[in-house]
GROMACS .gro file of C-alpha atoms in nm:
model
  315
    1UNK     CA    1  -3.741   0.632   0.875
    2UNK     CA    2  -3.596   0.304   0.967
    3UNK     CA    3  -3.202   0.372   1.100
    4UNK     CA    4  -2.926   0.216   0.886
    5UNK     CA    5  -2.737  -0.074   1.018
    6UNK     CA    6  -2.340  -0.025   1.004
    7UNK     CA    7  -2.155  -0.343   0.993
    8UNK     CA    8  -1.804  -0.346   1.154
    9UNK     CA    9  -1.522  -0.614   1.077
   10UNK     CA   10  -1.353  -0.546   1.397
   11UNK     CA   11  -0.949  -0.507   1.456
   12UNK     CA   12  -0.828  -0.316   1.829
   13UNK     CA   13  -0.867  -0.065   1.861
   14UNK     CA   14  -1.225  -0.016   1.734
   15UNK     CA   15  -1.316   0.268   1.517
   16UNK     CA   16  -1.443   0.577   1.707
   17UNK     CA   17  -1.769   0.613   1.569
   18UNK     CA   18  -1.947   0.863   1.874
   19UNK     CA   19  -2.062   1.112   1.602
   20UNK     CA   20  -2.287   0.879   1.437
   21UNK     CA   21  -2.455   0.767   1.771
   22UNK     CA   22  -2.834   0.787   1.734
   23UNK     CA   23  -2.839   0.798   1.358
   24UNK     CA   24  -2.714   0.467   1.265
   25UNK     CA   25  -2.706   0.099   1.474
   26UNK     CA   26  -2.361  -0.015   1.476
   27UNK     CA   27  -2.287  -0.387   1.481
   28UNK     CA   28  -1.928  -0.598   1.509
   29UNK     CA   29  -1.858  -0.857   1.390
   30UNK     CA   30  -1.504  -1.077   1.359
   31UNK     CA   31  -1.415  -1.307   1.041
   32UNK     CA   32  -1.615  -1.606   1.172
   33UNK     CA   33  -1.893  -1.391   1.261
   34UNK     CA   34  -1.939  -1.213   0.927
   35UNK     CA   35  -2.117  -1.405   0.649
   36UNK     CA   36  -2.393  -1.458   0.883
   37UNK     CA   37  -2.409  -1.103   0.935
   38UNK     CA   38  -2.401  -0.968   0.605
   39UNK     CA   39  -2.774  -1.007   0.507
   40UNK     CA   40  -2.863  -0.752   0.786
   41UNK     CA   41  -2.596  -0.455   0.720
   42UNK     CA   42  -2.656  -0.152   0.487
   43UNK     CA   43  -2.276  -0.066   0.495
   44UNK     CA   44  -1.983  -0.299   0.586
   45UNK     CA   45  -1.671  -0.077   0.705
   46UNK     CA   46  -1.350  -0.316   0.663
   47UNK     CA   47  -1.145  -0.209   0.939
   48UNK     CA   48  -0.944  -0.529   0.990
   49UNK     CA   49  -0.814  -0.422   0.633
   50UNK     CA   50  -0.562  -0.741   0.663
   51UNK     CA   51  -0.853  -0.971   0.664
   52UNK     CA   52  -0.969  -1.152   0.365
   53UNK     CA   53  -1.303  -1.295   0.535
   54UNK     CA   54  -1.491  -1.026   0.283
   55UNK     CA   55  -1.397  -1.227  -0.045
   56UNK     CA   56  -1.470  -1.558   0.152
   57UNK     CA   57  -1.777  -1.428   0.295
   58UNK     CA   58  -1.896  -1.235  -0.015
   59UNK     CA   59  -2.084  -1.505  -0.250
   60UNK     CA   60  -2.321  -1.635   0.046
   61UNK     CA   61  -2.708  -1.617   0.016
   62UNK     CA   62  -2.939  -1.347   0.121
   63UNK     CA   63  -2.895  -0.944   0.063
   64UNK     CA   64  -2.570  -0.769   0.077
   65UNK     CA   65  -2.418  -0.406   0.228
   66UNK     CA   66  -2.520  -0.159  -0.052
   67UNK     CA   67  -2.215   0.016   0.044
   68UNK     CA   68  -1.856  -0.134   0.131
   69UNK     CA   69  -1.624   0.079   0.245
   70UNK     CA   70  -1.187  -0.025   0.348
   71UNK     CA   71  -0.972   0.188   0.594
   72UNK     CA   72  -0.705   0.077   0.330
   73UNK     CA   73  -0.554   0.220   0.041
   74UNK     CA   74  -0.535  -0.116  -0.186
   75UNK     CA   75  -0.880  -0.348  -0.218
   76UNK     CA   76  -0.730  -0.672  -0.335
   77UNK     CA   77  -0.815  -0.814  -0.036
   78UNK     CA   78  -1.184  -0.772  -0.053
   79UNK     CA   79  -1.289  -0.766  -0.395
   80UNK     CA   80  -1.429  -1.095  -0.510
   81UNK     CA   81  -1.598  -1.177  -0.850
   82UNK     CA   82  -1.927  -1.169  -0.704
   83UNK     CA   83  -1.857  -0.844  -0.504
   84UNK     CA   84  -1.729  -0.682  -0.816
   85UNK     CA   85  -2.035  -0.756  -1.038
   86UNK     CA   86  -2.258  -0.586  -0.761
   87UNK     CA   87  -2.416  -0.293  -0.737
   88UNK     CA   88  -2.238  -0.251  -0.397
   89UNK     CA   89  -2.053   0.045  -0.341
   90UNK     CA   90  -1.721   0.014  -0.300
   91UNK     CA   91  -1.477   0.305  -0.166
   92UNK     CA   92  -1.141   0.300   0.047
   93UNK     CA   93  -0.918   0.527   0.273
   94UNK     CA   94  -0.717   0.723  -0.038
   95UNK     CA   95  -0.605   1.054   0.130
   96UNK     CA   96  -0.502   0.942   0.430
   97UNK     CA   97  -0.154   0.764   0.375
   98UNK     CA   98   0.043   0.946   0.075
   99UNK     CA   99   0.219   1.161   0.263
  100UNK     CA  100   0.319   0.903   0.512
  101UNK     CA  101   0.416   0.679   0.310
  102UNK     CA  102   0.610   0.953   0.086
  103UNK     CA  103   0.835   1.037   0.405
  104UNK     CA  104   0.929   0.665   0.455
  105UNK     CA  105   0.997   0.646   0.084
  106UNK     CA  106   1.247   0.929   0.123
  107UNK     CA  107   1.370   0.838   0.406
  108UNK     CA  108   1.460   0.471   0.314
  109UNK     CA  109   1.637   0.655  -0.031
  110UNK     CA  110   1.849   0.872   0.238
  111UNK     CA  111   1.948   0.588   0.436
  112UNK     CA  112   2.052   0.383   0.161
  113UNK     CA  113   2.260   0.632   0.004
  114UNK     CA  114   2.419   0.744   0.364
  115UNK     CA  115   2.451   0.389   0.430
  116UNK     CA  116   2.252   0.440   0.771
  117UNK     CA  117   2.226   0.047   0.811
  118UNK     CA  118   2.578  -0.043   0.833
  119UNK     CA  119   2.665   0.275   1.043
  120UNK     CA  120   2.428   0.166   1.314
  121UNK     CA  121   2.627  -0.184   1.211
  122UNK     CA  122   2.939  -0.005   1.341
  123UNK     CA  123   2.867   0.155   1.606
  124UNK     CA  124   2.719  -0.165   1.770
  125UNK     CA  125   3.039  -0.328   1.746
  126UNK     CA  126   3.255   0.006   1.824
  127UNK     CA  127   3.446  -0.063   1.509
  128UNK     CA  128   3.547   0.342   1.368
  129UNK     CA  129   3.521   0.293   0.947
  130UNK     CA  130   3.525   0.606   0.727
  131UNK     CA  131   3.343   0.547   0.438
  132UNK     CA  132   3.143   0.802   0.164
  133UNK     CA  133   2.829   0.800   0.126
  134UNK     CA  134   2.616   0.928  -0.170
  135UNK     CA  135   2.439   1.222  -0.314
  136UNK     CA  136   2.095   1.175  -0.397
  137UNK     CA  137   2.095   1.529  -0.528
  138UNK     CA  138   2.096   1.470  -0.947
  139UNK     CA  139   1.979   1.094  -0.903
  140UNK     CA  140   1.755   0.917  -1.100
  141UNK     CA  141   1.396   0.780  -0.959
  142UNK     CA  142   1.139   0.629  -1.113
  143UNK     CA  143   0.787   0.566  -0.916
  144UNK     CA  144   0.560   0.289  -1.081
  145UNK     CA  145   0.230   0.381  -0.981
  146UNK     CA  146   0.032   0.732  -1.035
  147UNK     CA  147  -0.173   0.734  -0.773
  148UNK     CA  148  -0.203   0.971  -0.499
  149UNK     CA  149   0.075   0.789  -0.293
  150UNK     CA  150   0.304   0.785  -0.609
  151UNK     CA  151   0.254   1.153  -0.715
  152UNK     CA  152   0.302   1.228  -0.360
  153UNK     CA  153   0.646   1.020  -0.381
  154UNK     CA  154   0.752   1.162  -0.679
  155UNK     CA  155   0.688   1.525  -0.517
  156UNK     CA  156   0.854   1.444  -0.222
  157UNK     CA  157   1.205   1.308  -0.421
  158UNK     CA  158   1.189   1.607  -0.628
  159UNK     CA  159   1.232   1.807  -0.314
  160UNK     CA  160   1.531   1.609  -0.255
  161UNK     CA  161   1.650   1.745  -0.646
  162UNK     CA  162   1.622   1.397  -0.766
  163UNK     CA  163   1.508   1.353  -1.095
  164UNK     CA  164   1.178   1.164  -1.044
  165UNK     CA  165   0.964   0.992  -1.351
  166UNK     CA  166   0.643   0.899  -1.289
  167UNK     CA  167   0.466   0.548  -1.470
  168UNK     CA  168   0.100   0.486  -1.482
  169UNK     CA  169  -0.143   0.211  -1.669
  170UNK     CA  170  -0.166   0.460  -1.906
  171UNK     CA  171   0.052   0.761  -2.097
  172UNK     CA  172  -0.079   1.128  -2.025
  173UNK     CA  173   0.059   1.467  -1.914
  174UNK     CA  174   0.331   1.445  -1.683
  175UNK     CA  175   0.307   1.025  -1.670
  176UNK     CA  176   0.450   0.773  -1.845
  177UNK     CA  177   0.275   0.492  -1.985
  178UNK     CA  178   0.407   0.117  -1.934
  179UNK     CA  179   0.594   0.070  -2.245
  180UNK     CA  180   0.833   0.344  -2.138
  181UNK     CA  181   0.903   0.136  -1.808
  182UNK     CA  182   1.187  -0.065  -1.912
  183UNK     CA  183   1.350   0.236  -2.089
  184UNK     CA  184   1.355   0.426  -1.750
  185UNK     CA  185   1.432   0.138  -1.524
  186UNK     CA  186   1.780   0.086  -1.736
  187UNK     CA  187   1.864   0.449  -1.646
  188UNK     CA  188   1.707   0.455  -1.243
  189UNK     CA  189   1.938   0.516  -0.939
  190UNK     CA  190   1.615   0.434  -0.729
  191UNK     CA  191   1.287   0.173  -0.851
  192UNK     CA  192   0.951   0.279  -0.659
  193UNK     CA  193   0.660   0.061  -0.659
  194UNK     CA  194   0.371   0.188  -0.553
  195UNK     CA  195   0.133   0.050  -0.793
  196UNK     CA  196  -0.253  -0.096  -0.683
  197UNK     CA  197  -0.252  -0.464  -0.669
  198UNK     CA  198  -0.424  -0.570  -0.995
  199UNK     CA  199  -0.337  -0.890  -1.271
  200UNK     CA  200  -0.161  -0.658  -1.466
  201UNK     CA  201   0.073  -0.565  -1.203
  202UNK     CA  202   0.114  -0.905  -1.059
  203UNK     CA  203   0.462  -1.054  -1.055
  204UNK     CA  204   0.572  -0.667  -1.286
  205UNK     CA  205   0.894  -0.675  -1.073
  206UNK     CA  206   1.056  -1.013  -1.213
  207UNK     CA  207   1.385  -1.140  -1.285
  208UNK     CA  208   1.371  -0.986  -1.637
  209UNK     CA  209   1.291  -0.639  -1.478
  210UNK     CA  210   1.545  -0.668  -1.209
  211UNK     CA  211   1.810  -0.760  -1.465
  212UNK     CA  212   1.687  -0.439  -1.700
  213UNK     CA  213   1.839  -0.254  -1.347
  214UNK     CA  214   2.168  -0.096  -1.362
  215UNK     CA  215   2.452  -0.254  -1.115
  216UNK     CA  216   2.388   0.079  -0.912
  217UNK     CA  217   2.014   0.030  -0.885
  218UNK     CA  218   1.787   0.039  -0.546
  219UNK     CA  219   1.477  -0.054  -0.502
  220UNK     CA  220   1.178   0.011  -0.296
  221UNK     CA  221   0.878  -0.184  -0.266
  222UNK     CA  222   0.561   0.017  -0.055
  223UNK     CA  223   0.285  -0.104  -0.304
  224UNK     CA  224   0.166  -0.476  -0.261
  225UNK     CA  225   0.390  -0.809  -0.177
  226UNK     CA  226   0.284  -0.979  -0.492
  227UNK     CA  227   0.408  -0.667  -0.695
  228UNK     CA  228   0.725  -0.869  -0.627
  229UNK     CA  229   0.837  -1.207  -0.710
  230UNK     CA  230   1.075  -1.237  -0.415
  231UNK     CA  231   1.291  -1.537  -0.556
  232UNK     CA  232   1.355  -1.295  -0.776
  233UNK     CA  233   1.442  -0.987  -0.585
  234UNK     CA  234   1.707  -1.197  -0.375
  235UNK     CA  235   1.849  -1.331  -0.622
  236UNK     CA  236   1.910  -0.999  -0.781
  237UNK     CA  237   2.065  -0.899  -0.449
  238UNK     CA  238   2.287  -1.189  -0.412
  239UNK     CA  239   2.436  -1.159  -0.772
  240UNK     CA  240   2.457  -0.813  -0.700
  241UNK     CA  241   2.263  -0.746  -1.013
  242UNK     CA  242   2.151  -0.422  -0.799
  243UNK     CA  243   2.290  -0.262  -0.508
  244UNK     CA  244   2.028  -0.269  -0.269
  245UNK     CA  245   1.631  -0.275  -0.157
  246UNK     CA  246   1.350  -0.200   0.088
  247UNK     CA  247   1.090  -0.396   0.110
  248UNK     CA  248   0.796  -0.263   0.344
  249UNK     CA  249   0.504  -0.519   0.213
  250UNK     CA  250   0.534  -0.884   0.134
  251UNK     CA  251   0.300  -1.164  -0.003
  252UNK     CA  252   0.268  -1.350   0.360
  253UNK     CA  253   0.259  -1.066   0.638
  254UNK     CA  254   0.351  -1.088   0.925
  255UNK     CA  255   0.665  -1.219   0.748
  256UNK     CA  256   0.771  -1.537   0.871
  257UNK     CA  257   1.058  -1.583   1.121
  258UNK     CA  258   1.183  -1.892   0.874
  259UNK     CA  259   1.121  -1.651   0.560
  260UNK     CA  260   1.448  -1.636   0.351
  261UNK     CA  261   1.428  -1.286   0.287
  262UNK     CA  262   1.550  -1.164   0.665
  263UNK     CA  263   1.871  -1.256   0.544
  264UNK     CA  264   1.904  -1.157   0.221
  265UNK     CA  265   2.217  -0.937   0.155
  266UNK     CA  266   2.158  -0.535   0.088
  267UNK     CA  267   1.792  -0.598   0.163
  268UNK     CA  268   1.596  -0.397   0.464
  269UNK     CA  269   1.266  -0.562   0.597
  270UNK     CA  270   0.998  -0.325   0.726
  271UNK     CA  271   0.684  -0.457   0.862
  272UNK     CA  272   0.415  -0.267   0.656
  273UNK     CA  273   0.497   0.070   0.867
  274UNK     CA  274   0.561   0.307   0.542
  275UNK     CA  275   0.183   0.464   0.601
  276UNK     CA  276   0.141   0.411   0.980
  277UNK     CA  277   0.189   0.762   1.179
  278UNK     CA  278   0.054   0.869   1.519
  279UNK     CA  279  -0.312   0.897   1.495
  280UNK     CA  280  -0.361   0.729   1.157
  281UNK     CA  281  -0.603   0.512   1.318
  282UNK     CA  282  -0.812   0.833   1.419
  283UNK     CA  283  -0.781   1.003   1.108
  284UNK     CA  284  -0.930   0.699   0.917
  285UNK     CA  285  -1.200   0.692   1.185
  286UNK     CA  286  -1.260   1.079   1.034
  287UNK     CA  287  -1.258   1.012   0.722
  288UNK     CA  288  -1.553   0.729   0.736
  289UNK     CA  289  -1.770   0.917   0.966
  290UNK     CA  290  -1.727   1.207   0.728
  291UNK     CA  291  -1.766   0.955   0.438
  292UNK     CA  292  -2.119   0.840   0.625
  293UNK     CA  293  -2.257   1.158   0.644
  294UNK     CA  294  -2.259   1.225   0.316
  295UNK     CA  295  -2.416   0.892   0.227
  296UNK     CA  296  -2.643   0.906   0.491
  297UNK     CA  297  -2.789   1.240   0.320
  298UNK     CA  298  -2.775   1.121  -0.055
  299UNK     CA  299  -2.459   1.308  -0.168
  300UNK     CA  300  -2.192   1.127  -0.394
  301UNK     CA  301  -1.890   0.919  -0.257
  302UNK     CA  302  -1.536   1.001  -0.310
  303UNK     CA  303  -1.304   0.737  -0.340
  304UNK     CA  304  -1.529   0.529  -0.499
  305UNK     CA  305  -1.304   0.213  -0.638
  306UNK     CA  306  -1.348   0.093  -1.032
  307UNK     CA  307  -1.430  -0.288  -0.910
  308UNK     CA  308  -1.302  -0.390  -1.248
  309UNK     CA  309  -0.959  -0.241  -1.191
  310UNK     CA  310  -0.914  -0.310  -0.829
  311UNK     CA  311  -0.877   0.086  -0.734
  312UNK     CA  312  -1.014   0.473  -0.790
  313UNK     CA  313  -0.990   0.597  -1.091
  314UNK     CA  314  -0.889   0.936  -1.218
  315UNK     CA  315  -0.510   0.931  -1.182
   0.00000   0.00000   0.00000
């Protein structure tokens, strides 16, 4: 039986792969590297997940990975037309962030209502100023996105007692459907997105939905940069159309030094941190070799991504 060749797009550190040693021949590869390599591979594992070099590389001549598989969460930045009318495999990392990324939800929610960020403020310039803070207890939430990393926001706010509605692409048991979005964004103490990156979502958070916002409103962004039209955000802030927001993902990352948006009032800049916890990188190397094994022996993928909508179905 002829062994399968694995295809790596590299980023440091390098996958630890040591469990599939003798069953598979491994190969890396970096963005210049990998249309000329693609003919060759059985299975492509995206580990630079920033890199777009897959959609660029995609449409080239010769065979193609029958299996493609992203230590990401979102897939916008591989799937191409070509790649998405393949027969190619396509599955990603779903499992390993939503609790993460939950925590940092919560926590930015806390700190915004304690008003962490201007404490620190204070306390750098020794300057004592009471102040009250608020309860988050018997707020209002809503979480745009039904995935696995939205239910396990929504979960995780409701632990906090705030009431928490959840929006998907469509309406079904405990999830809203999109026409109910503006409704529950007029009534929100706290706007999640954490919606998959798809044309339907592009640009959703606009200057029409930030105005829908109450004067009270906060907003969290932990989904995908281009959820967000960012003119519009800080503008929202600086007419203090809403009270605050977190943004953790942006359309350009790393976010440039010159970039408006480091200076926009009531906003706090994260640099796409929400999901990142010690040993993520290890846990995603699990999850592949895991992932591998059971392709290796003919057993079904999970996480296998709807090309068509840009992410797994079934929530």
């Amino acid at each position: 039986m002829t062994m399968p060749t694995l295809l790596v797009l590299d980023a440091d550190p390098l996958p630890r792969l040591g469990r599939l040693t003798g069953r598979v021949r491994v190969e890396h590869t970096d963005e210049a590297g990998l249309a000329g390599r693609l003919p060759s591979a059985d299975v492509l594992l995206v580990w630079d997940f920033t890199s777009r070099a897959v959609r660029e590389a995609w449409p080239g001549e010769g065979p193609r990975p029958r299996w493609v598989h992203t230590a990401s969460a979102g897939v916008d930045h591989l799937l191409c037309p070509e790649l998405a009318a393949s027969d190619t495999v396509v599955t990603n990392a779903r499992g390993v962030f939503d609790q993460p990324i939950a925590e940092y939800v919560a926590a930015l929610v806390l700190a915004m209502a304690k008003d962490l960020p201007r404490t620190w403020e204070l306390q750098r310039e020794r300057t004592w100023l009471h102040r009250e803070g608020q309860k988050v207890a018997g707020t209002r939430a809503v979480v745009v996105g039904s995935g696995p990393i939205g239910r396990a926001i929504t979960a995780t706010l409701k632990a906090l007692g705030v009431t928490t509605a959840l929006v998907g692409r469509a309406a079904r048991t405990g999830v809203h459907g999109p026409q109910d979005l503006d409704r529950l964004l007029a009534r929100a103490d706290w706007v999640i997105a954490a919606a998959p990156l798809t044309e339907r979502t592009r640009g959703m958070f606009d200057a029409r939905r930030f105005g829908v916002m109450q004067p009270s409103a906060r907003f969290v962004n932990v989904g995908r940069g281009q959820l967000v039209v960012a003119e519009a955000l800080a503008e929202a802030l600086a007419k203090r159309w809403i009270a605050g927001a977190a943004l953790d993902v942006f359309e350009r990352e790393p976010l440039p030094p010159d970039s408006p948006l480091w200076d926009v009032p009531g906003l706090i800049v994260s640099p796409h941190m929400s999901g990142d916890t010690v040993g993520w990188r290890d846990e995603l190397g699990v999850q592949f070799v895991e992932m591998f094994e059971r392709w290796a022996s003919g057993r079904p993928l999970p996480n296998v991504v709807d090309k068509q909508r840009g992410y797994v179905p079934g929530h």
